[in-house]
Short mmCIF file of N, CA, C and O and ligand atoms in Angstrom, two decimals:
data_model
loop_
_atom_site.label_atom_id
_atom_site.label_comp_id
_atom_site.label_asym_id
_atom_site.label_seq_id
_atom_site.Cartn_x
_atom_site.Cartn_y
_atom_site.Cartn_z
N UNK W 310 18.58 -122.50 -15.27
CA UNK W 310 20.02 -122.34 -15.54
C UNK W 310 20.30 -120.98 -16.15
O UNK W 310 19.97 -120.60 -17.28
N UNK W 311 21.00 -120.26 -15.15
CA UNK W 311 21.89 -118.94 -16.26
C UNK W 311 22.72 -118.90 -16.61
O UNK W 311 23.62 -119.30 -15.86
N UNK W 312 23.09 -118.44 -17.93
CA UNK W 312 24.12 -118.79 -18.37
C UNK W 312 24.37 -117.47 -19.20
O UNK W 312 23.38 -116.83 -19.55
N UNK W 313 26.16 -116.81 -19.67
CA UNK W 313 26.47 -115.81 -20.00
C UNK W 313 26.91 -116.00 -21.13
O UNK W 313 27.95 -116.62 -21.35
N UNK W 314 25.82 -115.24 -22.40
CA UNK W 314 26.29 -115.44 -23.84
C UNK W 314 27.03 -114.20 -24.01
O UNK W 314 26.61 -113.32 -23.27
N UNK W 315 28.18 -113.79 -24.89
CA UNK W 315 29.08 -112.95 -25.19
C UNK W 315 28.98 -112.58 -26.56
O UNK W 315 28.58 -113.39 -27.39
N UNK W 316 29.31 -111.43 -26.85
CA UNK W 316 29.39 -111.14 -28.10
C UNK W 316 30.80 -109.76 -28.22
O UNK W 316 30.82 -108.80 -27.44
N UNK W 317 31.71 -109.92 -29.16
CA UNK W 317 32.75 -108.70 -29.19
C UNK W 317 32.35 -107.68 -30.38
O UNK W 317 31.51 -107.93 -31.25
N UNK W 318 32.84 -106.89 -30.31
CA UNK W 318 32.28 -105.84 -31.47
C UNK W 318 33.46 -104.85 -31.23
O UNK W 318 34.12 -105.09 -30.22
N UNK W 319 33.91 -103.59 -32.13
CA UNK W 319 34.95 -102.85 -32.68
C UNK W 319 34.45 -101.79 -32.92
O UNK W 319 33.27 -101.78 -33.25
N UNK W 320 35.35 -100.29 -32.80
CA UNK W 320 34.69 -99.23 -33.18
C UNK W 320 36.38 -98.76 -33.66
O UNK W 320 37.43 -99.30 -33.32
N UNK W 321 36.22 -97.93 -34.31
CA UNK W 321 37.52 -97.01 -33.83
C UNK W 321 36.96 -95.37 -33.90
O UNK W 321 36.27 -94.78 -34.74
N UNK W 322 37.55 -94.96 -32.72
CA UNK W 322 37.47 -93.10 -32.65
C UNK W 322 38.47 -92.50 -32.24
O UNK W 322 39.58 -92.97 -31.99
N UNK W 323 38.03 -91.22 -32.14
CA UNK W 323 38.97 -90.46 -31.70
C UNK W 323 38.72 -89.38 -29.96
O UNK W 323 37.75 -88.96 -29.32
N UNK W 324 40.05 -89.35 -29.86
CA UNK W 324 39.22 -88.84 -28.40
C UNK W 324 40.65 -87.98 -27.81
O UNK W 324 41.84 -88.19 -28.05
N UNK W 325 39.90 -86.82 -26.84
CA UNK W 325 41.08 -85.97 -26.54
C UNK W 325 40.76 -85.82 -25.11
O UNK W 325 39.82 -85.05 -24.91
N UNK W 326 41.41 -86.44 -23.87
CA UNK W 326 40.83 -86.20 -22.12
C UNK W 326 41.79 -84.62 -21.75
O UNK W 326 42.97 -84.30 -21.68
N UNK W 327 40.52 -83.99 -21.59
CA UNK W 327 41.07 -82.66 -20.41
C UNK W 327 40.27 -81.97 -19.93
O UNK W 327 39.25 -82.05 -20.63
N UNK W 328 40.09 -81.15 -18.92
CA UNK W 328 39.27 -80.37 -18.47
C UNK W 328 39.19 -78.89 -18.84
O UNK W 328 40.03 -78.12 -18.38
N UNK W 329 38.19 -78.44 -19.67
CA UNK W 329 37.87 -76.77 -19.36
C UNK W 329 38.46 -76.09 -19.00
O UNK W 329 39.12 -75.20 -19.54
N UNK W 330 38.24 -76.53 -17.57
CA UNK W 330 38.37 -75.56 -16.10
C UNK W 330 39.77 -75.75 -15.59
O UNK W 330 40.25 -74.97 -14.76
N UNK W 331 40.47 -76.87 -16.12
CA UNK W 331 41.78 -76.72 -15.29
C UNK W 331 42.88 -76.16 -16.43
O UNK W 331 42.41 -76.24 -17.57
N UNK W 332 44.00 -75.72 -16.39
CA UNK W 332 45.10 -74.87 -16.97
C UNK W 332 45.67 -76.06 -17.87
O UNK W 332 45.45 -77.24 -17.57
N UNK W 333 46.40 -75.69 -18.99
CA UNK W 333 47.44 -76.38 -19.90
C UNK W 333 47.98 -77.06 -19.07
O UNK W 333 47.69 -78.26 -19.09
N UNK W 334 48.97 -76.57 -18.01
CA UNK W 334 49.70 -77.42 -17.34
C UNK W 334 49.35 -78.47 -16.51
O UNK W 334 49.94 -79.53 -16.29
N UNK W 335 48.12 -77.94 -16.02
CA UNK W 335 47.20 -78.87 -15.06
C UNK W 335 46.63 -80.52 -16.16
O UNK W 335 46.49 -81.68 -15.78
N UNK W 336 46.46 -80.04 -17.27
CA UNK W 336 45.70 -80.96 -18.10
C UNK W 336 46.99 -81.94 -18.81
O UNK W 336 46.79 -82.97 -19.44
N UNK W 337 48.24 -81.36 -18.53
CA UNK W 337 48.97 -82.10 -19.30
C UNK W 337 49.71 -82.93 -18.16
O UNK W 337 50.17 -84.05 -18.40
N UNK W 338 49.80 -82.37 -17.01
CA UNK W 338 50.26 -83.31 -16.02
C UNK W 338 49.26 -84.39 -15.53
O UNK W 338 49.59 -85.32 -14.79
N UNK W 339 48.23 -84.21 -15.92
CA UNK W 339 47.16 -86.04 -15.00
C UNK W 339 47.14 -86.12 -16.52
O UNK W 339 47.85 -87.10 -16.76
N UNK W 340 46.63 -85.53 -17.89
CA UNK W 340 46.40 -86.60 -18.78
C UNK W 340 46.85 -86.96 -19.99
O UNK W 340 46.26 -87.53 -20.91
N UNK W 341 48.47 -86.41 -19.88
CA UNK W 341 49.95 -86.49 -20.43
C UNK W 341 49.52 -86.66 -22.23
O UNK W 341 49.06 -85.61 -22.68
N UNK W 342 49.61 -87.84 -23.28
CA UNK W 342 49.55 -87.66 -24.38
C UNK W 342 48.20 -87.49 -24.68
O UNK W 342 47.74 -86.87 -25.64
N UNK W 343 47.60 -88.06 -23.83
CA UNK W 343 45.74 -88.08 -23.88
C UNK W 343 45.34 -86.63 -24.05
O UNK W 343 44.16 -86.53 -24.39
N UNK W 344 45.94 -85.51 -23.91
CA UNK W 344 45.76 -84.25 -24.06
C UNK W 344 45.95 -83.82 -25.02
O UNK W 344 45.57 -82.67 -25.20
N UNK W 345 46.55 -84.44 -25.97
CA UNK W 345 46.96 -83.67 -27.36
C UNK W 345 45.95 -82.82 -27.84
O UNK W 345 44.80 -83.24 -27.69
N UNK W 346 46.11 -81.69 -28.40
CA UNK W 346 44.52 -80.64 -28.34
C UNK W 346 44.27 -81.09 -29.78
O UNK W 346 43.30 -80.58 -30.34
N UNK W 347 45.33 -82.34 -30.72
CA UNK W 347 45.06 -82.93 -32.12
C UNK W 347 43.94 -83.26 -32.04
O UNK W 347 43.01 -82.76 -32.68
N UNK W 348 43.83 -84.42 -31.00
CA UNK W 348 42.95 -85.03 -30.93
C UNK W 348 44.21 -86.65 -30.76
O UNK W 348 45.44 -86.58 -30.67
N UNK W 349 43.28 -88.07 -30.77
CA UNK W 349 44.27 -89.26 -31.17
C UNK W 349 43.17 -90.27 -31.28
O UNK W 349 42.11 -89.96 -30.74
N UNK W 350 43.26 -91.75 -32.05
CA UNK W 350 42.60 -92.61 -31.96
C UNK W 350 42.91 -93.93 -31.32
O UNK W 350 44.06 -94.31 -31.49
N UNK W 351 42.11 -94.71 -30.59
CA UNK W 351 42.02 -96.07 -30.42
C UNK W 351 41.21 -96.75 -31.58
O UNK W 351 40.42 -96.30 -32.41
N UNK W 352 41.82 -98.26 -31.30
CA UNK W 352 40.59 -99.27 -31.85
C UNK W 352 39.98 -100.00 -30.78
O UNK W 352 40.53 -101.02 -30.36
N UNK W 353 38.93 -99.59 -30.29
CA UNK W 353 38.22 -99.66 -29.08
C UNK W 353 37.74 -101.49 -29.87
O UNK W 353 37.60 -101.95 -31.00
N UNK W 354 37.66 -101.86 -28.80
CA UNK W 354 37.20 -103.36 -28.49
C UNK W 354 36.49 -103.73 -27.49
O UNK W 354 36.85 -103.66 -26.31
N UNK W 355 35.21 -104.21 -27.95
CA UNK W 355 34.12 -104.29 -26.66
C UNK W 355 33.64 -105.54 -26.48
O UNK W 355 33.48 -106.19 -27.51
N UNK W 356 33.43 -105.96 -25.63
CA UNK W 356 32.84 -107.40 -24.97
C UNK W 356 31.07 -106.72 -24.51
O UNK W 356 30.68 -105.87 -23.71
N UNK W 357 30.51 -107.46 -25.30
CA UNK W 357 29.04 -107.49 -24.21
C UNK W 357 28.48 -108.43 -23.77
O UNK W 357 27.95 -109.27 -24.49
N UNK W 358 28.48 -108.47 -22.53
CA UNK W 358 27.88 -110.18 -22.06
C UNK W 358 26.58 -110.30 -21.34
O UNK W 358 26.68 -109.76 -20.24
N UNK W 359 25.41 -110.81 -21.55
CA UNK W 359 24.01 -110.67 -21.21
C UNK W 359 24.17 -112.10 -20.40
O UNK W 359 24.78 -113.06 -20.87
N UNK W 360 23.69 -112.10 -19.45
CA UNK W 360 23.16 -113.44 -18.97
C UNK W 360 21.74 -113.44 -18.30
O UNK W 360 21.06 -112.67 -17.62
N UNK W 361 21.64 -114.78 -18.86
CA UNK W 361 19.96 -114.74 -18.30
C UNK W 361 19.61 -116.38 -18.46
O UNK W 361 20.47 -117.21 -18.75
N UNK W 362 18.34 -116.66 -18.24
CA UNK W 362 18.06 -118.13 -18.01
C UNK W 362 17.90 -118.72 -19.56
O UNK W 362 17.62 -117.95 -20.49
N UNK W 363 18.06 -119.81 -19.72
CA UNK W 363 17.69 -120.21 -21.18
C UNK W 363 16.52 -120.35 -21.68
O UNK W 363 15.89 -121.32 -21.26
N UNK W 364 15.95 -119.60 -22.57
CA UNK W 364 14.81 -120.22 -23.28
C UNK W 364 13.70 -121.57 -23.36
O UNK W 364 13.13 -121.56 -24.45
N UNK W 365 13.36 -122.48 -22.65
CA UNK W 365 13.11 -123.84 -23.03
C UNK W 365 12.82 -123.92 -24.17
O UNK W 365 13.26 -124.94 -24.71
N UNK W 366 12.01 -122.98 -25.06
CA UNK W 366 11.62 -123.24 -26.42
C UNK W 366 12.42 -123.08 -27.32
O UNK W 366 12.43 -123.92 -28.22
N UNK W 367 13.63 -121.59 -27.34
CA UNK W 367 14.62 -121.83 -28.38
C UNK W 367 15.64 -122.25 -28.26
O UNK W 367 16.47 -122.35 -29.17
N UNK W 368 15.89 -122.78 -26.35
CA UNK W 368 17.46 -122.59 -26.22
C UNK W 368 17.94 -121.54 -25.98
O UNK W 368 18.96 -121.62 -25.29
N UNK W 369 17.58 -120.39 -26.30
CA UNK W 369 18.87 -119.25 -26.65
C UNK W 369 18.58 -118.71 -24.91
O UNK W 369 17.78 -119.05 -24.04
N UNK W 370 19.81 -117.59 -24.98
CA UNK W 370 19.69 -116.73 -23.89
C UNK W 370 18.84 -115.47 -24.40
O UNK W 370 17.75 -115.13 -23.94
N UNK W 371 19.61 -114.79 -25.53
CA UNK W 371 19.45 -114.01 -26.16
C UNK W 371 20.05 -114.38 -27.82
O UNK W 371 21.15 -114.69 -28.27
N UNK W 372 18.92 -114.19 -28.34
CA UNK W 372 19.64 -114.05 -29.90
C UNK W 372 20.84 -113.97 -30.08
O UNK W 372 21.38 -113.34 -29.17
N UNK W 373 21.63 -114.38 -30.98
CA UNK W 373 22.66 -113.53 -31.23
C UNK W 373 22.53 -112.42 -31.99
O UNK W 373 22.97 -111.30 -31.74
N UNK W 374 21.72 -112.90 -33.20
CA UNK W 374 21.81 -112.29 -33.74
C UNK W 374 21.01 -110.59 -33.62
O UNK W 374 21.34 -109.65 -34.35
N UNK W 375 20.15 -110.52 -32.74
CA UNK W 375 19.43 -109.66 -31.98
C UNK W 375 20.37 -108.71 -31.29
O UNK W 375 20.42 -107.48 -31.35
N UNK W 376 21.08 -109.53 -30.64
CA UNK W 376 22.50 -108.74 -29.81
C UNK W 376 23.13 -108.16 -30.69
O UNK W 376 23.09 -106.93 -30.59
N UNK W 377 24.05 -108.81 -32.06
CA UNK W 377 24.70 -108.29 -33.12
C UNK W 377 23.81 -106.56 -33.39
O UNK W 377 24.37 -105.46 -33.42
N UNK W 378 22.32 -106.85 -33.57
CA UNK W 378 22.17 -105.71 -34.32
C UNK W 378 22.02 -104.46 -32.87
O UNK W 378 22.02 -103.24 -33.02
N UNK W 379 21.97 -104.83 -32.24
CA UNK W 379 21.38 -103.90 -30.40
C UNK W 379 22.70 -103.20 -30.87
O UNK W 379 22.72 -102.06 -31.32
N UNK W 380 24.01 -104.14 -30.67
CA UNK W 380 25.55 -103.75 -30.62
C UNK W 380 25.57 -102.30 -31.80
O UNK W 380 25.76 -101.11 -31.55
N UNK W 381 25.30 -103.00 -33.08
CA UNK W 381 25.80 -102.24 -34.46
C UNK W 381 24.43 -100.82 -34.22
O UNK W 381 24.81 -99.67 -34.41
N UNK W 382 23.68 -100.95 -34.01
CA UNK W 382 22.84 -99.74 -34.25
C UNK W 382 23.03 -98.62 -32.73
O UNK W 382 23.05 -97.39 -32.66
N UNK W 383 23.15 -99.70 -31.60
CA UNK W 383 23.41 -98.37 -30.44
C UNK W 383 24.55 -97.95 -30.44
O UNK W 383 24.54 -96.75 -30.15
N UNK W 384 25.71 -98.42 -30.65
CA UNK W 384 27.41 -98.40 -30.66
C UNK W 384 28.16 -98.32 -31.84
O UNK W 384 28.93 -97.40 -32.10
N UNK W 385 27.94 -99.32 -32.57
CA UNK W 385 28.93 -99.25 -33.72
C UNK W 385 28.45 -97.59 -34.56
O UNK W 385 29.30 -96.74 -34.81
N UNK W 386 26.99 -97.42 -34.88
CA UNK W 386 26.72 -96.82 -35.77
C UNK W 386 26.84 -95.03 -35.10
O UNK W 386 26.81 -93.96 -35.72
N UNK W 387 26.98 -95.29 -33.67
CA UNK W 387 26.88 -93.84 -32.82
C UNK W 387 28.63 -93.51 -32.52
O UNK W 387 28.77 -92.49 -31.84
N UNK W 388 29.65 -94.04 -32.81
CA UNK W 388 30.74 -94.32 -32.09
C UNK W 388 31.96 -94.41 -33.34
O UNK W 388 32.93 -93.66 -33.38
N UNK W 389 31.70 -95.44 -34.27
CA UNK W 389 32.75 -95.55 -35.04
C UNK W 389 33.05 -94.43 -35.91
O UNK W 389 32.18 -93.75 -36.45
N UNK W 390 34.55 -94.22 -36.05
CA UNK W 390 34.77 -93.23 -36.99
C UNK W 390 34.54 -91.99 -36.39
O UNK W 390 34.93 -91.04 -37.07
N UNK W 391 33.95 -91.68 -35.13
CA UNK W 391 33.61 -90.51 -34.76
C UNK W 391 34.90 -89.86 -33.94
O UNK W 391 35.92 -90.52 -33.75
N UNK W 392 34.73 -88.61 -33.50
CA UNK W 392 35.88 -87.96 -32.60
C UNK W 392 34.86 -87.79 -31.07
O UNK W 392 34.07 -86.89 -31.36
N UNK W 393 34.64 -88.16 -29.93
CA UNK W 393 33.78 -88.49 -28.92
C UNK W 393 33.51 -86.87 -28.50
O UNK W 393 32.44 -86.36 -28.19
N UNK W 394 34.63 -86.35 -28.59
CA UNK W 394 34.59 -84.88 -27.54
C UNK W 394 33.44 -83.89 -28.73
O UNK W 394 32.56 -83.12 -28.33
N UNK W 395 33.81 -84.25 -30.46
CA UNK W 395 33.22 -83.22 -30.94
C UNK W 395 31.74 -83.75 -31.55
O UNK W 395 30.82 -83.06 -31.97
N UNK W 396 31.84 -85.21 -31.45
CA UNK W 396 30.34 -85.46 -32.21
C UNK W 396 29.65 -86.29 -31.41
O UNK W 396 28.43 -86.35 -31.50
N UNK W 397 30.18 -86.85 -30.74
CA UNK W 397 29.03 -87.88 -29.42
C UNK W 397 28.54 -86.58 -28.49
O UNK W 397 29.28 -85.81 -27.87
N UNK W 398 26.90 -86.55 -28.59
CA UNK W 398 26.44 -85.73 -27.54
C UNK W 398 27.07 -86.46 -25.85
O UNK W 398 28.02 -86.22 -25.11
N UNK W 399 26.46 -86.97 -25.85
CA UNK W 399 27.20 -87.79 -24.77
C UNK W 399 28.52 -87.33 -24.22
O UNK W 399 28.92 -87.65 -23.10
N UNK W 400 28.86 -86.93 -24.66
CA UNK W 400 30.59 -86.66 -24.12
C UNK W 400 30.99 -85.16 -24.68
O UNK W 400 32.12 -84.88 -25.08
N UNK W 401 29.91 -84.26 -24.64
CA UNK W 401 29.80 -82.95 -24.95
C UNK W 401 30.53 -82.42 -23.78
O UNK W 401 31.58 -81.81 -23.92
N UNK W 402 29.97 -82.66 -22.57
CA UNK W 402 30.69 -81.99 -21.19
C UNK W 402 31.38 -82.92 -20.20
O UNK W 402 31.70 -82.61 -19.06
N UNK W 403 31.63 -84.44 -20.98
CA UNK W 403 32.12 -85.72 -19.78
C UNK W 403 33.19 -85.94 -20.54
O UNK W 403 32.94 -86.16 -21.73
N UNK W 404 34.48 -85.96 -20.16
CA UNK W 404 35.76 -86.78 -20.44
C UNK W 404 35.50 -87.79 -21.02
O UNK W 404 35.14 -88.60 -20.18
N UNK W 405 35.47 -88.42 -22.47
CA UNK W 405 35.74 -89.41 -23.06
C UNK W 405 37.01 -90.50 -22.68
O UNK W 405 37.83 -90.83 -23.53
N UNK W 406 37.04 -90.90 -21.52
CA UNK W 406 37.66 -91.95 -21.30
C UNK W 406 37.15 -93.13 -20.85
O UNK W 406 35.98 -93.23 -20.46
N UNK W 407 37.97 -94.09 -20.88
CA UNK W 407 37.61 -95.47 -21.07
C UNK W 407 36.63 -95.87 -20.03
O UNK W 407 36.02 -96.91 -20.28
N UNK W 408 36.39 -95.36 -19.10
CA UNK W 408 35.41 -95.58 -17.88
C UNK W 408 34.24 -94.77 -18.28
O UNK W 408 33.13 -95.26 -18.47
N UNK W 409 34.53 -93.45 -18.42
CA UNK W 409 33.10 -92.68 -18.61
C UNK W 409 32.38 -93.78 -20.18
O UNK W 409 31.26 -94.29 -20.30
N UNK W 410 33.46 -93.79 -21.06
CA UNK W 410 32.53 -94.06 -22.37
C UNK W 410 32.06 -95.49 -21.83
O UNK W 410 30.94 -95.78 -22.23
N UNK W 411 32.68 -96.45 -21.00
CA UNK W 411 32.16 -98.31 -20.54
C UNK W 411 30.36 -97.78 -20.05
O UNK W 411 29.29 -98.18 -20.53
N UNK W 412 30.57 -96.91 -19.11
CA UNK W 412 29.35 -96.61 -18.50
C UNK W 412 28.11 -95.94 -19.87
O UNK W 412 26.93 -96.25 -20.03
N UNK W 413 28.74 -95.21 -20.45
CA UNK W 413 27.26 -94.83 -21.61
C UNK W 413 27.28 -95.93 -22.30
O UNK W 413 26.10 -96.23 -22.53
N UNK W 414 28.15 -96.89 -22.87
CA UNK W 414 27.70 -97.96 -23.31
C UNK W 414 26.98 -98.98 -22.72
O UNK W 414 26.62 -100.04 -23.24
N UNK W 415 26.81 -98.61 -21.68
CA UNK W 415 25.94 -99.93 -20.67
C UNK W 415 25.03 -99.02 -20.75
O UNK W 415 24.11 -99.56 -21.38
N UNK W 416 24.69 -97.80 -20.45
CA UNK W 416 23.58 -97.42 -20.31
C UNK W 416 22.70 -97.67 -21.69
O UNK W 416 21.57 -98.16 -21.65
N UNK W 417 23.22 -97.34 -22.71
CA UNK W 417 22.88 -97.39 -24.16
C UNK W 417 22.11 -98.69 -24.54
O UNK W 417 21.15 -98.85 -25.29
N UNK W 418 22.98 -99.76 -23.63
CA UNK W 418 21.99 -101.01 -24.07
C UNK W 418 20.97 -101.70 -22.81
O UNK W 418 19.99 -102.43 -22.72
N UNK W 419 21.60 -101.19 -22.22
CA UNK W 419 20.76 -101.29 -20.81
C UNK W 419 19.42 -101.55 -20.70
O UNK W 419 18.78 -102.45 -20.15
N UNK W 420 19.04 -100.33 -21.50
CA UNK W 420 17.63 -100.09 -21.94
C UNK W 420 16.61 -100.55 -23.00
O UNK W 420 15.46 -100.21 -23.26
N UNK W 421 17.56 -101.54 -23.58
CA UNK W 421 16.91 -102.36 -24.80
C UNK W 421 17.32 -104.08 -24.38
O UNK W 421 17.19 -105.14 -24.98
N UNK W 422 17.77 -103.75 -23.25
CA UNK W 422 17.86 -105.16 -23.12
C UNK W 422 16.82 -106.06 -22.10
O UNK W 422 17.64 -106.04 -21.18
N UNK W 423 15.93 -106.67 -21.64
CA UNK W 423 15.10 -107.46 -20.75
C UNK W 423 15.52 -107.05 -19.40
O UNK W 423 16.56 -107.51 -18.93
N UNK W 424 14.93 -106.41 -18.89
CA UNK W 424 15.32 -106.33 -17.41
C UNK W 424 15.76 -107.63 -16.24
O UNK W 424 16.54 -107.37 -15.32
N UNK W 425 15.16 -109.03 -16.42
CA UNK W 425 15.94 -109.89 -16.20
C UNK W 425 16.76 -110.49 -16.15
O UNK W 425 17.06 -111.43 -15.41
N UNK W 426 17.69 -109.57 -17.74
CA UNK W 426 19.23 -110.39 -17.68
C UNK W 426 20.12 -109.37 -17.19
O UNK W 426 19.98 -108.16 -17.38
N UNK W 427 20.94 -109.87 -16.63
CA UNK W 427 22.10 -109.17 -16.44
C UNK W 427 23.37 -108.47 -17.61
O UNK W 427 23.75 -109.20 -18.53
N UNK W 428 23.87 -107.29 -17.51
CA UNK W 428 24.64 -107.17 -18.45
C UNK W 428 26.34 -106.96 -17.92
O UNK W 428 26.56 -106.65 -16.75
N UNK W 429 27.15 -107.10 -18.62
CA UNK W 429 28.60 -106.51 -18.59
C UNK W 429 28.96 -106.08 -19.41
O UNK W 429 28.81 -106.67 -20.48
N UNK W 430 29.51 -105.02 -19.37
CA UNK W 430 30.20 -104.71 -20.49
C UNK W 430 32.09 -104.68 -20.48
O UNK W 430 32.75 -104.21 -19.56
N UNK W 431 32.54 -105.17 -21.48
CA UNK W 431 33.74 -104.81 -21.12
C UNK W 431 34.87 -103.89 -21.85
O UNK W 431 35.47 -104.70 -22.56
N UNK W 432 35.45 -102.64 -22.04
CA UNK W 432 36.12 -102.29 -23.26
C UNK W 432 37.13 -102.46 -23.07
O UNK W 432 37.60 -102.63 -21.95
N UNK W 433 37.86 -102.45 -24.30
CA UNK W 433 39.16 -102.57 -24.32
C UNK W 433 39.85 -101.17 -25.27
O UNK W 433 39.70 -101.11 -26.49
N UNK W 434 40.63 -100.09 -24.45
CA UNK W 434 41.11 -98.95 -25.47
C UNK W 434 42.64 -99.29 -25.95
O UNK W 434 43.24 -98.53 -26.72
N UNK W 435 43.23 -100.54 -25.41
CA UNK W 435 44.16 -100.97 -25.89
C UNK W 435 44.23 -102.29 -25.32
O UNK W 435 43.90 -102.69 -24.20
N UNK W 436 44.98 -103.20 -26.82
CA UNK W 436 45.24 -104.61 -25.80
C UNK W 436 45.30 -104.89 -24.17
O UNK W 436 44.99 -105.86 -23.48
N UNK W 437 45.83 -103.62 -23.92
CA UNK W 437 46.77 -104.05 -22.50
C UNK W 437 45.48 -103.17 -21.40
O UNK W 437 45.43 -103.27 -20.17
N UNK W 438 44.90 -102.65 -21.94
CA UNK W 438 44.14 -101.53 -20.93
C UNK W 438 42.49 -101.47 -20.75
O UNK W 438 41.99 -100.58 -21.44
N UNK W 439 42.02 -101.84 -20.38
CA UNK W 439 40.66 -102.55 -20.22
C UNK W 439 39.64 -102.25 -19.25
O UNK W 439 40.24 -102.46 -18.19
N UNK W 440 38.51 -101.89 -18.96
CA UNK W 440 37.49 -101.36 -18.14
C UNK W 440 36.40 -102.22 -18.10
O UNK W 440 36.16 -102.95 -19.06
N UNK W 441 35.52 -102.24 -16.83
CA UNK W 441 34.32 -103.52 -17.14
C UNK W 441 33.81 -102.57 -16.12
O UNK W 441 34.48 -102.02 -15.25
N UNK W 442 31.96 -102.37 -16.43
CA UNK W 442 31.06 -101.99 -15.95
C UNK W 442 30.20 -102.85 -16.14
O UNK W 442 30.05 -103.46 -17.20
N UNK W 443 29.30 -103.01 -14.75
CA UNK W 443 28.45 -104.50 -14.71
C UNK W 443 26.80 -103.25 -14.51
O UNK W 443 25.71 -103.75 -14.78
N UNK W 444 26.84 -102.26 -14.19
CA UNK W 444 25.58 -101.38 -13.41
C UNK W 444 26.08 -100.99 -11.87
O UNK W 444 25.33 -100.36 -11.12
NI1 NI A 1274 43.58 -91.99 -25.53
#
């Protein structure tokens, strides 16, 4: 039996989308307030969902509490409070938006997680606005 355990977790940052290479005007027409050269913040909201077969011996899929700390030490502790464009290497030369950052967060746990289970991730950069990367 597989089955998909979930866990949500919270960051808040800051983040500014534009390109280098394209002009003021160019950057303010595709990525309108998202350009502010201030900078601006979300309270990012993340879903991570592992599925995999159950344990016979503990039951579990995955810990939770194992997941809790995967979450807080790859994400919470690399992410919260931060500004993405000036302190996440990661997003040194990639647009910090809600798709590019879904994808380094899958990659981030990707790699600490059992290659047998499956992962999703899902963020949320506002109630209403939401991204899901599965791999
Ligand atoms: Ni934004």
């Amino acid at each position: 039996m597989r089955v998909t355990v979930s866990r949500k977790a919270h960051f808040n940052a800051a983040h500014r989308l534009y390109r280098k290479d394209w002009s003021h005007e160019k950057n303010d027409a595709i990525f309108g307030k998202c350009n502010n050269p201030n900078f601006h913040g979300h309270n990012y909201e993340l879903i991570v969902s592992v599925t995999g077969e159950i344990d016979p011996e503990t039951g579990y899929v995955i810990d939770m509490k194992v997941l809790k700390d995967l979450i807080k030490s790859e994400i919470e502790d690399a992410f919260d409070h931060k500004n993405f464009n000036l302190e996440v290497p990661e997003f040194a030369e990639l647009n910090p938006t809600a798709e590019n950052i879904v994808v380094v967060i899958y990659d981030k746990l990707r790699s600490k997680i059992k290659t047998e289970m499956d992962l999703e991730i899902t963020l949320f950069e506002t109630p209403r606005n939401f991204v899901t990367y599965s791999g």
